[in-house]
CSV table of C-alpha atoms in Angstrom, one decimal:
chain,number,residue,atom,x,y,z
X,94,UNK,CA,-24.2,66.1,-258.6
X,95,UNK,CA,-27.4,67.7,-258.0
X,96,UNK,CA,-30.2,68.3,-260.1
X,97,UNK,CA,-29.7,71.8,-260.4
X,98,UNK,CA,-25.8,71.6,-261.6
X,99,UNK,CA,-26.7,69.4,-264.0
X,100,UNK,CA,-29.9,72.1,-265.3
X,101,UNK,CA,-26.5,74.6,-264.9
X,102,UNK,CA,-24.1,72.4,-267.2
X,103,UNK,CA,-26.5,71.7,-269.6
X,104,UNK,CA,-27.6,75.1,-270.2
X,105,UNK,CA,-23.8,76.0,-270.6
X,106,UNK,CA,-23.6,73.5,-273.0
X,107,UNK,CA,-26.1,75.0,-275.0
X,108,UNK,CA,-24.8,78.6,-275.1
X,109,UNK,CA,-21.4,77.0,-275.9
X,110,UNK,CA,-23.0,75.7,-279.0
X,111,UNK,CA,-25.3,78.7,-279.9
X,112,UNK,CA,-22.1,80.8,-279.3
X,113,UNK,CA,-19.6,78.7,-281.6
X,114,UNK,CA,-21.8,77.7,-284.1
X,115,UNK,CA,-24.5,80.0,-284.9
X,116,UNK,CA,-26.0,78.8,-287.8
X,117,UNK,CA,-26.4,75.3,-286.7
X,118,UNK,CA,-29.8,73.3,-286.0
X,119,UNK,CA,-28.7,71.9,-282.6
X,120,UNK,CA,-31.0,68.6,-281.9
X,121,UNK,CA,-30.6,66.1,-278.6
X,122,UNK,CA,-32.2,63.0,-277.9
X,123,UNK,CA,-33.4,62.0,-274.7
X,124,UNK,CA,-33.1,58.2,-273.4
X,125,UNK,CA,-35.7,56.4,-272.6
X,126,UNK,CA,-34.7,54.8,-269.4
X,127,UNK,CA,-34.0,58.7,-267.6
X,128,UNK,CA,-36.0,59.7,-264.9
X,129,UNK,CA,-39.2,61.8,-264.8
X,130,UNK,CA,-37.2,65.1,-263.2
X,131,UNK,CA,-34.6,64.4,-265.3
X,132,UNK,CA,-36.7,64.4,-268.8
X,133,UNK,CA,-39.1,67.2,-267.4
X,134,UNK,CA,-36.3,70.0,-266.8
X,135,UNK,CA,-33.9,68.3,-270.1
X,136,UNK,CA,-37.3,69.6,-272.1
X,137,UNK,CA,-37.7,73.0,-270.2
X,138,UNK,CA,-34.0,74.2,-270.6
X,139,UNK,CA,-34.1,73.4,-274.4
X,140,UNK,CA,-37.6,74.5,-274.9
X,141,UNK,CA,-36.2,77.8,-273.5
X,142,UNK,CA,-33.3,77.9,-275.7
X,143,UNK,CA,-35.4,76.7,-279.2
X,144,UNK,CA,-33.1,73.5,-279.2
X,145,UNK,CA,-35.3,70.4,-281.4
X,146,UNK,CA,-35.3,67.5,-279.0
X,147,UNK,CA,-36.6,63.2,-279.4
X,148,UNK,CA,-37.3,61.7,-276.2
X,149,UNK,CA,-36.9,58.2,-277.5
X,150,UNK,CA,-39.6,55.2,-276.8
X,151,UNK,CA,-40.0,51.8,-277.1
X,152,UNK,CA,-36.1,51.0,-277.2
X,153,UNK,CA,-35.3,47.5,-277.4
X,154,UNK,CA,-32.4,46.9,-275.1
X,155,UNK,CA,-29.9,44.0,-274.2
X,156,UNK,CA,-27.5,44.7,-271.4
X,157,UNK,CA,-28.8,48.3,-271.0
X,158,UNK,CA,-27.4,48.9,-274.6
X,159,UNK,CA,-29.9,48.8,-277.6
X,160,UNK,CA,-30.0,45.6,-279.9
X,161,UNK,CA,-30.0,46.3,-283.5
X,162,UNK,CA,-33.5,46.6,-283.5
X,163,UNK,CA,-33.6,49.5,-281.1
X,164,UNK,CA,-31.0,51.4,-283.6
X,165,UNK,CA,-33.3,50.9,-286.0
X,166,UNK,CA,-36.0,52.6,-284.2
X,167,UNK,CA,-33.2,55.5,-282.8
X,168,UNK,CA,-32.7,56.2,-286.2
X,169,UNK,CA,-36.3,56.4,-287.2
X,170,UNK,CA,-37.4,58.2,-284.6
X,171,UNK,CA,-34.3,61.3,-284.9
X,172,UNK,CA,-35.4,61.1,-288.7
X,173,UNK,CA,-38.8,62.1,-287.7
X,174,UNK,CA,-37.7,64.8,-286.1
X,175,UNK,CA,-34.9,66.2,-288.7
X,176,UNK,CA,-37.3,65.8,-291.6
């Protein structure tokens, strides 16, 4: 899919959300392993729609999935940004 459909499906995601549950902080984290483009227009579609986002760093990682470790610091890191 092109980069554009997926700008497209994750703004309609969004307004989805908005739209079905309006009084709801909406939050998404962002991998650490995604490409630049990818990142860059994740960010400027939820900046646009006021959506609280993590981009996630330093994730330690066995098989492409993270260890316990890395939990760890997903966890810590989306509690920095809920608190």
């Amino acid at each position: 899919s092109s980069a554009a459909s997926d700008v497209y499906k994750r703004q309609k995601l969004i307004e989805l959300a908005q739209e079905h549950y309006p009084n709801v902080t909406l939050y998404f984290i962002i991998s650490d392993d995604l490409k630049t483009e990818i990142v860059e227009s994740t960010k400027v579609v939820f900046e646009h729609y006021g959506i609280k986002y993590v981009q996630l760093q330093g994730i330690e990682k066995e098989s492409g999935h993270p260890t316990v470790k890395g939990m760890e610091t997903i966890a810590n890191q989306v509690l920095t940004l809920i608190k």
